[in-house]
Short mmCIF file of C-alpha atoms in Angstrom, two decimals:
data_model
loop_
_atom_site.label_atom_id
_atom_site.label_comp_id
_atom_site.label_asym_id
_atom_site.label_seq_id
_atom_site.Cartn_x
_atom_site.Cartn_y
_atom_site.Cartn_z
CA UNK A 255 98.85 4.59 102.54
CA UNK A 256 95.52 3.90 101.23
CA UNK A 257 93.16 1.80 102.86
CA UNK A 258 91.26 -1.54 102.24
CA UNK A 259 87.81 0.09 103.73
CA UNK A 260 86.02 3.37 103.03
CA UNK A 261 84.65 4.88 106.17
CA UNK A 262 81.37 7.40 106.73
CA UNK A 263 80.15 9.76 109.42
CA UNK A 264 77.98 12.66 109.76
CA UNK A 265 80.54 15.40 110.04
CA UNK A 266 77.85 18.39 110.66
CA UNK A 267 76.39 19.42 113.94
CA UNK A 268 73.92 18.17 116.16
CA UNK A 269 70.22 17.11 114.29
CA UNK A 270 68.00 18.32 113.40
CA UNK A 271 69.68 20.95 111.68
CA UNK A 272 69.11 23.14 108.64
CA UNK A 273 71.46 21.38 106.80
CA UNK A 274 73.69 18.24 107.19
CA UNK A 275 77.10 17.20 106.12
CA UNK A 276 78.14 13.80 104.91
CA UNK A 277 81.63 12.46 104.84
CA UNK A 278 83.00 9.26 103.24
CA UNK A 279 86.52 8.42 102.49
CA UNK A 280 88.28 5.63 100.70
CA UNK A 281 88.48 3.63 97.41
CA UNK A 282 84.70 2.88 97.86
CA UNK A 283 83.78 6.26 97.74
CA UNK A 284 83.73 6.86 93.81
CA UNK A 285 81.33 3.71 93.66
CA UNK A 286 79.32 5.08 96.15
CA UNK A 287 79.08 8.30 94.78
CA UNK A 288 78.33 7.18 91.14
CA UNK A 289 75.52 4.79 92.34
CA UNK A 290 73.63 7.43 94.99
CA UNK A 291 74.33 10.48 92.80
CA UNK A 292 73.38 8.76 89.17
CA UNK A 293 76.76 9.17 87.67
CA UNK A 294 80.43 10.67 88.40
CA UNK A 295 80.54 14.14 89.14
CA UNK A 296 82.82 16.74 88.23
CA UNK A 297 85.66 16.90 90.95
CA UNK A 298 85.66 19.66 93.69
CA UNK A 299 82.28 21.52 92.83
CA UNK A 300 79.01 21.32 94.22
CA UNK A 301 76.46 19.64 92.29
CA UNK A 302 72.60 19.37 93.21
CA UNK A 303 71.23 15.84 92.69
CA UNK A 304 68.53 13.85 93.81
CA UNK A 305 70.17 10.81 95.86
CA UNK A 306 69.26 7.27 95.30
CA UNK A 307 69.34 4.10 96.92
CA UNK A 308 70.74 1.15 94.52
CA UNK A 309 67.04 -0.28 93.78
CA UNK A 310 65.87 3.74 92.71
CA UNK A 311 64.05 4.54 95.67
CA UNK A 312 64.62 8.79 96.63
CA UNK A 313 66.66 9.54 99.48
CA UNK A 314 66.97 13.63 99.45
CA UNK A 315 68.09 15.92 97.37
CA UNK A 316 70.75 18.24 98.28
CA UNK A 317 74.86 18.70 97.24
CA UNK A 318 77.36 16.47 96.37
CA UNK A 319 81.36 17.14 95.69
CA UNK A 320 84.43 14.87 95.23
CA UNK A 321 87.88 15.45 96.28
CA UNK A 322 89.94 13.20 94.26
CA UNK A 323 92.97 11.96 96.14
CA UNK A 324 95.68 12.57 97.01
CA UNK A 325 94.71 15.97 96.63
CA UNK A 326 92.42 15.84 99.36
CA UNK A 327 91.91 16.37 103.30
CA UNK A 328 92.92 12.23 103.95
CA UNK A 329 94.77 11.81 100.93
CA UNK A 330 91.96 9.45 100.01
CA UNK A 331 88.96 9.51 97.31
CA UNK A 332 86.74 11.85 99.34
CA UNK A 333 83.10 13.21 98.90
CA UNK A 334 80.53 14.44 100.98
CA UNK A 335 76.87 14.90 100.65
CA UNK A 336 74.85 17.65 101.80
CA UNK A 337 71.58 16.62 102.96
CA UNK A 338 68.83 18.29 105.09
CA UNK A 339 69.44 18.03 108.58
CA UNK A 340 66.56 15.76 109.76
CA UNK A 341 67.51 12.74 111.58
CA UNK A 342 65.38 10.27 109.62
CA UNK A 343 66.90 12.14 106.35
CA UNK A 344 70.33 10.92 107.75
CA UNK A 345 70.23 7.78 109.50
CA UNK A 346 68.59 6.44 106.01
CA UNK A 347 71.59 8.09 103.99
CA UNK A 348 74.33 6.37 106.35
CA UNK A 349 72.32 3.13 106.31
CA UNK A 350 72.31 2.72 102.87
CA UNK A 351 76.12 3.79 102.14
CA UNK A 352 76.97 1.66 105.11
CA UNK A 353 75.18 -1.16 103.23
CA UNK A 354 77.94 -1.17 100.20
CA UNK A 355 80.46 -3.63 100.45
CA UNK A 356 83.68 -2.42 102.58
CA UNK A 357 81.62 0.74 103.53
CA UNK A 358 81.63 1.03 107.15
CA UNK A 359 80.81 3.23 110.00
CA UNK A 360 84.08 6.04 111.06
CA UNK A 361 85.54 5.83 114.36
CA UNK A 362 86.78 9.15 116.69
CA UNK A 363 88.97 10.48 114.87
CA UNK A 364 89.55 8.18 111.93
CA UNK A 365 89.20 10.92 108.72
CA UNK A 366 92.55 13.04 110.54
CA UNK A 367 94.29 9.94 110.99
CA UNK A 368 93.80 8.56 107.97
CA UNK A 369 94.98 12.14 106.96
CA UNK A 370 98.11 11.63 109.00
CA UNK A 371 99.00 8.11 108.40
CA UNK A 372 98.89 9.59 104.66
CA UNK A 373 101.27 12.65 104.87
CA UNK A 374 98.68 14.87 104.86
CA UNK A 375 99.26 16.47 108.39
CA UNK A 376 101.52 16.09 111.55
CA UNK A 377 101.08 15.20 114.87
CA UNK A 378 101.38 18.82 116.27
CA UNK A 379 98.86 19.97 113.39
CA UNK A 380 96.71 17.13 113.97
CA UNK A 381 96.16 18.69 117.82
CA UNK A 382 95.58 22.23 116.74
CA UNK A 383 92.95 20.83 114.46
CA UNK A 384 91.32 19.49 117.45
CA UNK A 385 92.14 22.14 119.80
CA UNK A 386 89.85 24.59 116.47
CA UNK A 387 86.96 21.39 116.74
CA UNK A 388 87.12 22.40 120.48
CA UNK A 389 87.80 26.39 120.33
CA UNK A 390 85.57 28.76 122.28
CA UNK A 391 86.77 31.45 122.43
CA UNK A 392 88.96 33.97 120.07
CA UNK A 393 92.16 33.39 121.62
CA UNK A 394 91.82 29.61 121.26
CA UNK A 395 90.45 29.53 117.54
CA UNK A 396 93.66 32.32 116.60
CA UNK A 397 96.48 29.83 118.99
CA UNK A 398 94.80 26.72 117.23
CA UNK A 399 94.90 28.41 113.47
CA UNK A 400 98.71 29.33 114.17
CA UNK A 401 99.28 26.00 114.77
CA UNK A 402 97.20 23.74 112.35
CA UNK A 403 98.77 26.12 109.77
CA UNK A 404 102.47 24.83 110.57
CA UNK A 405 104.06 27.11 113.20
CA UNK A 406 105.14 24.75 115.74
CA UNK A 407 105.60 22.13 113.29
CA UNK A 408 108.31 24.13 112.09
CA UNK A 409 110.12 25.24 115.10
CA UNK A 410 110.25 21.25 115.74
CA UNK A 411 111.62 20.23 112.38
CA UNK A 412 114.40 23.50 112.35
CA UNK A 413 115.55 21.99 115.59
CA UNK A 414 115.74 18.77 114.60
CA UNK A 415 117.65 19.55 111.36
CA UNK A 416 119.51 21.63 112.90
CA UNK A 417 120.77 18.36 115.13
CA UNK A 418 120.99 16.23 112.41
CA UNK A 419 123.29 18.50 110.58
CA UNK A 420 125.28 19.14 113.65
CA UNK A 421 125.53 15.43 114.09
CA UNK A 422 126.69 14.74 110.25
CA UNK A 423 129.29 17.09 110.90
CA UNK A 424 130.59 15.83 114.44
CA UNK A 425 130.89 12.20 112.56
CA UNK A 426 132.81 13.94 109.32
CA UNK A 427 135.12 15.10 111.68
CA UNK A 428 135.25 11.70 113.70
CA UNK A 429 135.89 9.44 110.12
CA UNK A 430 137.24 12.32 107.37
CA UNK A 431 139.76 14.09 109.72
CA UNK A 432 142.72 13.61 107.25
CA UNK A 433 140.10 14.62 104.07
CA UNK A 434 141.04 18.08 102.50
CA UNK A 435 136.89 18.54 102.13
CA UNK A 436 136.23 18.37 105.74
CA UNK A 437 137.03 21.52 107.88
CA UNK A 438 139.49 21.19 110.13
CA UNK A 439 137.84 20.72 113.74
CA UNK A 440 134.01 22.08 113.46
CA UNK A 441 133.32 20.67 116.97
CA UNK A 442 133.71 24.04 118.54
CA UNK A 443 130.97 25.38 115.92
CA UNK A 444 128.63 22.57 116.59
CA UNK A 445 128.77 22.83 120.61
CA UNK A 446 128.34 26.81 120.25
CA UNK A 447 124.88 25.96 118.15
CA UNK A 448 123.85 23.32 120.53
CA UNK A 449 124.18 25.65 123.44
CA UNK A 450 122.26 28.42 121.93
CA UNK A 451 119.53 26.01 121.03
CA UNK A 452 119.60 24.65 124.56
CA UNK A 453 118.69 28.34 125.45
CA UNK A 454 116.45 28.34 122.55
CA UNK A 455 113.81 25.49 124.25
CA UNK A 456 114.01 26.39 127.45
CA UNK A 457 112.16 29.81 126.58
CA UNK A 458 110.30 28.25 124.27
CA UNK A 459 108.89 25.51 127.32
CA UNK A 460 108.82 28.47 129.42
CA UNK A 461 105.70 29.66 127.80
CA UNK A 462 103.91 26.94 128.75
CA UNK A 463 101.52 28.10 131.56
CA UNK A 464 100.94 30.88 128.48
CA UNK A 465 99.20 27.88 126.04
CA UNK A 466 97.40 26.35 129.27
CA UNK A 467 95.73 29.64 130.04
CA UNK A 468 94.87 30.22 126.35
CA UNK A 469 93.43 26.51 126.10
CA UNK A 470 92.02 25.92 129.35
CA UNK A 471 91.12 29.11 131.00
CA UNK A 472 92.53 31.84 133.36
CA UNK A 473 91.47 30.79 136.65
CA UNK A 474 90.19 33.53 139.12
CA UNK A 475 89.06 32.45 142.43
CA UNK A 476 86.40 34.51 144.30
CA UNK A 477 87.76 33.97 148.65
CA UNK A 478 86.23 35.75 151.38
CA UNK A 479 84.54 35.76 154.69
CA UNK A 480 81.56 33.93 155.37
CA UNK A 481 78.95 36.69 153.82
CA UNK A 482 81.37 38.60 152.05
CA UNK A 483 79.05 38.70 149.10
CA UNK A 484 81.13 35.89 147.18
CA UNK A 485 78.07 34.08 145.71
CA UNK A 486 76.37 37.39 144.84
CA UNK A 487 79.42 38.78 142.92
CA UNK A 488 80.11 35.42 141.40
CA UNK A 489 76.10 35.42 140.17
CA UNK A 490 76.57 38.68 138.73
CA UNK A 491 79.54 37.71 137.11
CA UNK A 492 78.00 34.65 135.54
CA UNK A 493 75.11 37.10 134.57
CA UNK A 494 72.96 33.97 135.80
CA UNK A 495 71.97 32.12 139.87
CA UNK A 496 74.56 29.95 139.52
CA UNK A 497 75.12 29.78 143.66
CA UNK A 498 72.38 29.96 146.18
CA UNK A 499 73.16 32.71 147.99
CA UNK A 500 71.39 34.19 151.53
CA UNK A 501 72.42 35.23 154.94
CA UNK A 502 73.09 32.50 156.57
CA UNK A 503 77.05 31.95 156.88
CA UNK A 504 78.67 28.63 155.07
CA UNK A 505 75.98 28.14 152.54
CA UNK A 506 78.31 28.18 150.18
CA UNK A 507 80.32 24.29 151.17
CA UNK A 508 81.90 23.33 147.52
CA UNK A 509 83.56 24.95 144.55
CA UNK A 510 81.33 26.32 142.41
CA UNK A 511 82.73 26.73 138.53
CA UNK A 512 81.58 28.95 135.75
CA UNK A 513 83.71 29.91 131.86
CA UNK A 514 83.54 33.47 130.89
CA UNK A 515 84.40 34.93 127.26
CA UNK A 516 86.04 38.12 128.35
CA UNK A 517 87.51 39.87 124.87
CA UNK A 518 88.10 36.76 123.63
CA UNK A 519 89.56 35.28 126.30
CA UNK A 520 88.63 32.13 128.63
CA UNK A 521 88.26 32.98 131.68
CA UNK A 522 87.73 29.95 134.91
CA UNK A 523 85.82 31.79 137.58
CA UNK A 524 85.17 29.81 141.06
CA UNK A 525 83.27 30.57 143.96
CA UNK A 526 84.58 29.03 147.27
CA UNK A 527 83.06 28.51 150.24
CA UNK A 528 83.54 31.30 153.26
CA UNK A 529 87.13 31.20 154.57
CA UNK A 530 86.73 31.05 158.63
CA UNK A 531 87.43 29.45 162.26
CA UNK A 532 86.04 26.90 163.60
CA UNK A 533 83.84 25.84 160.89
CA UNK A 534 81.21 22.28 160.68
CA UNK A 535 82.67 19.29 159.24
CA UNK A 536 81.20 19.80 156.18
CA UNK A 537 81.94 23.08 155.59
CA UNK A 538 86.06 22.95 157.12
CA UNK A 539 86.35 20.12 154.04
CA UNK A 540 84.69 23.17 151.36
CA UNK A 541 87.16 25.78 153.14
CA UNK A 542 90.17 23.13 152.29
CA UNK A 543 89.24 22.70 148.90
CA UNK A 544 89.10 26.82 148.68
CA UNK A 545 92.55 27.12 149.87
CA UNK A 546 93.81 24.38 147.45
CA UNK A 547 91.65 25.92 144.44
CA UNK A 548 93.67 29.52 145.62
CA UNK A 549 97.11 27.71 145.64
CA UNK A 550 96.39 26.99 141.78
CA UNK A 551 94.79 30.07 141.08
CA UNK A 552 95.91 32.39 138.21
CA UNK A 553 94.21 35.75 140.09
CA UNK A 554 92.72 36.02 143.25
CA UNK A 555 89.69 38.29 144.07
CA UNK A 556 89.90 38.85 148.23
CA UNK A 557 85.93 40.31 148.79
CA UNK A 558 85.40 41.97 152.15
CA UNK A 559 82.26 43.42 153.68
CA UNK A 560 83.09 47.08 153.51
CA UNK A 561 80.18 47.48 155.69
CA UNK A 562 81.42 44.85 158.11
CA UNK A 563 85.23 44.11 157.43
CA UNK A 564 86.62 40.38 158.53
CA UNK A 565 89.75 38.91 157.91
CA UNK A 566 89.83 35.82 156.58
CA UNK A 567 93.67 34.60 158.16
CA UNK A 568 96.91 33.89 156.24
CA UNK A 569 96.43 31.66 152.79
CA UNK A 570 99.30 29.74 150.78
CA UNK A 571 98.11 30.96 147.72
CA UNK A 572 100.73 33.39 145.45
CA UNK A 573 98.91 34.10 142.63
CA UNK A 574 98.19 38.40 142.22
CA UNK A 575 95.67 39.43 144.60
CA UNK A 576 92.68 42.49 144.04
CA UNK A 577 91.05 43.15 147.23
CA UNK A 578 86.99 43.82 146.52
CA UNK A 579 84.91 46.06 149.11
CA UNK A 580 81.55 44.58 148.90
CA UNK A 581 78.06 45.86 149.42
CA UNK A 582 78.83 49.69 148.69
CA UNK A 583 74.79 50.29 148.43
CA UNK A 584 74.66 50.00 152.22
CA UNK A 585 77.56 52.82 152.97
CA UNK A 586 76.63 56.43 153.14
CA UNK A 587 78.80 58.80 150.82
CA UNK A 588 81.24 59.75 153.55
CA UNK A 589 81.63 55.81 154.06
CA UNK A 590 81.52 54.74 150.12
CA UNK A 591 84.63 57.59 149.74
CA UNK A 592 86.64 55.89 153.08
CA UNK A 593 85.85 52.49 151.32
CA UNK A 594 86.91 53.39 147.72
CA UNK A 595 90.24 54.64 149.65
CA UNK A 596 90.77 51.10 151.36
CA UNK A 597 90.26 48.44 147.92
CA UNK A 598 91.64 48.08 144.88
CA UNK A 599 87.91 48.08 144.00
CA UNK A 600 84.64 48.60 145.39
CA UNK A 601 81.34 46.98 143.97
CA UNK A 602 77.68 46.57 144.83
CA UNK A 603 76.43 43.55 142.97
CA UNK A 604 72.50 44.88 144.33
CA UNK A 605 73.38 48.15 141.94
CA UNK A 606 75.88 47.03 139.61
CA UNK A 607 78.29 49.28 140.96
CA UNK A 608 81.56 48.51 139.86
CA UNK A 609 81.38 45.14 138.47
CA UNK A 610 82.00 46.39 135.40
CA UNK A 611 84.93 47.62 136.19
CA UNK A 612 85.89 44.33 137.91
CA UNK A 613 85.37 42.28 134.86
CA UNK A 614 87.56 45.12 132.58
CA UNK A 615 90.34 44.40 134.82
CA UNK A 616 90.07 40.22 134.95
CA UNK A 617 90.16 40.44 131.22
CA UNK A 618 92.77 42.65 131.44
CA UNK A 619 94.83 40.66 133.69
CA UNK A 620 93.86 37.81 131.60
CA UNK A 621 95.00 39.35 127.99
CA UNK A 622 98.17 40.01 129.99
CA UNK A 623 99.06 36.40 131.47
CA UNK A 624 98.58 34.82 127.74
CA UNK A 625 100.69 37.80 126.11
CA UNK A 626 101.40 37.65 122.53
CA UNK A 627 99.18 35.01 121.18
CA UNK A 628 101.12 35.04 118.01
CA UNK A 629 104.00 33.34 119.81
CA UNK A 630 104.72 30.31 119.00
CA UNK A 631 104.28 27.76 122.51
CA UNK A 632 103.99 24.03 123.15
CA UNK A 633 100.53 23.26 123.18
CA UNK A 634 100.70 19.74 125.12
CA UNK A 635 102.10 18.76 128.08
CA UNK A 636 104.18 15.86 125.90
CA UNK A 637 105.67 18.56 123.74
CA UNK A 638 106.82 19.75 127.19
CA UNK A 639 107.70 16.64 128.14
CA UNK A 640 109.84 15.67 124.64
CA UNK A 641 111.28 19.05 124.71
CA UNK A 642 112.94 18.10 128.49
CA UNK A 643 114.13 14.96 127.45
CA UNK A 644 115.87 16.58 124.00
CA UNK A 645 117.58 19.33 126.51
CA UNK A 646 119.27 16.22 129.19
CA UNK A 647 119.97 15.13 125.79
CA UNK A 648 121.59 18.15 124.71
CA UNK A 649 122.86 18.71 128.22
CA UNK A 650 124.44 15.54 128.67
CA UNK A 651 126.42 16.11 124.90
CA UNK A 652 127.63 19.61 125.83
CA UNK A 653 128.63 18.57 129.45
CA UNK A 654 130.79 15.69 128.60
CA UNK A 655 133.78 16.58 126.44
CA UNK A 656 135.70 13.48 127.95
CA UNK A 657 132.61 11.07 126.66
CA UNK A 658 134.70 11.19 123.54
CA UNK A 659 132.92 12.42 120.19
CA UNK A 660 131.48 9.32 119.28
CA UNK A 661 129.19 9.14 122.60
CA UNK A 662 128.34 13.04 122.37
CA UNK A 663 127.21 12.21 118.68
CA UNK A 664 124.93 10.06 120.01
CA UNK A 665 123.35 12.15 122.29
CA UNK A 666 122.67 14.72 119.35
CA UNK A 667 120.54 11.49 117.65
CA UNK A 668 118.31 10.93 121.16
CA UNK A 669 117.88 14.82 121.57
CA UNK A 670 116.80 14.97 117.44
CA UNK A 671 115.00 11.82 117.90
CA UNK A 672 112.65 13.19 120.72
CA UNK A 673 112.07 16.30 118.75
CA UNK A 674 110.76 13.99 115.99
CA UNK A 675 108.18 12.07 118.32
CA UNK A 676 106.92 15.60 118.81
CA UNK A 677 105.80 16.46 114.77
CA UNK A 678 105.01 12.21 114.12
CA UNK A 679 108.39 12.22 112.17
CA UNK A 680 109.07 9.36 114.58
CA UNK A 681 107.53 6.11 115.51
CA UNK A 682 104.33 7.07 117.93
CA UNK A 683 102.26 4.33 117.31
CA UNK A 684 101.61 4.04 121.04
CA UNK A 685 100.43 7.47 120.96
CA UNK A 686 97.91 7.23 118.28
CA UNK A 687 94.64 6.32 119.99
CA UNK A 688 95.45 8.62 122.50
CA UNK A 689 95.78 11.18 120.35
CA UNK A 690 93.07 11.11 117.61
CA UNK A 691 90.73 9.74 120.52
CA UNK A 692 89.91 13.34 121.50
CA UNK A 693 88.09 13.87 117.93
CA UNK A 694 84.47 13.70 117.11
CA UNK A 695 83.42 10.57 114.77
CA UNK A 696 83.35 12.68 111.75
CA UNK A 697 86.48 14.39 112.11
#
């Protein structure tokens, strides 16, 4: 599908910048590159010019290349210009492109749709590609390569030929029993596969919790007595004052959030306010919102005053638990020793004692809850959701042997057909904006 209207955005960083990026796609775009750049350039390599407006009048000077379509990103003419970064530099560049005729400004997302609405890419790859816009860390840039390179893509598709197929034969056998070229009952073959592949998405959904830890973070939540040294460890953590911290109990009254990079993992870290009885109004609504931010917690670091223990009561919350003896610099050696014997760690965020140590063992935990990041997992919740409805599908076709062949056939189309929706092979036009919403303008 090729478009009436060429688009343009600045697909580089924030400006200024050292250099700036450019992108315009559509049947426009050989016009505009012949009239800015002088004349046609050779396709895919990077020629200096000095850029024009129509009337003559210098713009910059910097790189130009054209990508030719289809052979290109939206399957679209393509070129981009590489400009300096300064603002004035490119507002005056996207002014004057703008100003050709059917030239006009990108929207979010609009250069990757374009791409998919052409062929170029599927759904599942068009998410990875924003989930590498959006990476932070290593684990997220090597989950989001995996998949914008075609992983998941083609787990999906196997599936779904593998239903299709298993569907062409259940409706040989239905129409072609009496045929000499049509094996004599494959229905038992067919229900075997669909039962192993059954099996096959439910581990494959089990993992998840895996993807939303690699994506969005493992979350570690700091609880504790009033004055357990919460704030202090979580400053020293953050290597910043993110919380106010001082000696007067309950300072600490809301959740207080900060993202680590631990060995290339993303880690959620969250302060909490002190966990005790009888607390002000305020405060009793900070130590609810603790408890619920434990219940949802990935890790849970329990700090205690080794100096002055106090239990904070019985909490909901399941996730693993390391118990942290605080403020070591204040125990004698005799006392440190007793202490060391009584934690799973001891720290002194005053020293540094130990926190070290703390943070080796939250990335550690952390590498360990998001396994094998070569695996292949469903990155979005509606994969998850899809995949559910495919296995009732399933479910429902290997459940009902007295439904008659016709109606379990039928059942193999819904379960392929939610598989599709997955990969875009589908009808999703309801799920478009949504979808390429999440991108910047020039992507």
């Amino acid at each position: 599908m090729i478009s009436g209207d060429s688009i343009v955005a600045l697909s580089s960083g924030r400006l200024p910048a050292g250099v700036a990026v450019l992108r315009i796609s559509g049947p426009q775009t050989r016009f505009v590159v012949e009239t800015i750049a002088g004349d046609m350039v050779k396709p895919r390599a990077a020629v200096l010019r000095t850029f024009r407006t129509p009337d003559g009048s210098v713009l910059d000077s910097g790189l130009v290349v054209f990508f030719p379509g289809p052979a290109s990103f939206t399957g679209e003419d393509v070129a981009e210009f590489h400009v300096h970064g300064g603002r004035a530099v490119v507002a005056r560049m996207l002014e004057t492109i703008v100003a050709f005729d059917g030239v006009r400004h990108a929207e979010p997302g609009e250069f990757t749709r374009r791409a998919f609405l052409n062929g170029k890419v599927d759904l599942v790859e068009t998410e990875a590609l924003a989930d590498l816009v959006n990476a932070e860390t290593e684990a997220q840039r090597r989950f989001a390569i995996q998949n914008a390179e075609g992983a998941q893509s083609a787990l999906y598709l196997g599936w779904r030929r593998r239903l299709i197929h298993a569907r062409a034969m259940i409706e040989a056998e239905i129409d072609f029993a009496d045929e000499d070229d049509v094996p004599g009952s494959v229905s038992d073959t067919v229900w075997s596969d669909v039962r192993v592949m059954i099996a096959e998405i439910d581990r494959h959904v089990a993992g998840f919790r895996t993807a939303e830890i690699i994506r969005e973070g493992f979350e570690v939540v700091i609880l504790g007595a009033p004055n357990a040294g919460k704030s202090s460890l979580f400053n020293a953590l953050a290597r910043r004052d993110a919380a106010i911290v001082t000696d007067e109990p309950g300072t600490t009254r809301d959740l207080l959030e900060v993202l680590l990079d631990l060995d290339g993992m993303r880690v959620r870290l969250t302060d909490t306010a002190g966990l005790r009885d009888a607390p002000g109004k305020v405060e009793a609504i900070g130590i609810e919102k603790a408890r619920a931010k434990a219940d949802r917690a990935d890790l849970l670091l329990l700090l205690e005053d080794s100096l002055s223990p106090r239990g904070v009561g019985p909490f909901a919350g399941t996730a693993p638990l390391l118990r942290v003896g605080t403020k070591l610099d204040l125990l004698d050696e005799q006392a440190a020793r007793d202490a060391a014997g009584g934690y799973d760690l001891v720290i002194s965020t005053v020293k540094g004692t130990g926190v070290e140590a703390l943070l080796a063992e939250i990335g550690r935990r952390a590498a360990e809850a998001a396994g094998d990041i070569g695996d292949v997992l469903p990155s979005r919740l509606r994969h998850v959701e899809l995949l559910g409805e495919a296995n009732r599908h399933l479910l429902r076709a290997t459940d009902n042997g007295a439904a008659g062949q016709e109606l379990r056939a039928e059942e193999l189309r819904l379960a392929a057909d939610r598989l599709g929706r997955i990969v875009g092979a589908i009808d999703v036009e309801d799920m478009l904006d949504v979808i390429f919403g999440q991108f910047c303008i020039g992507k």
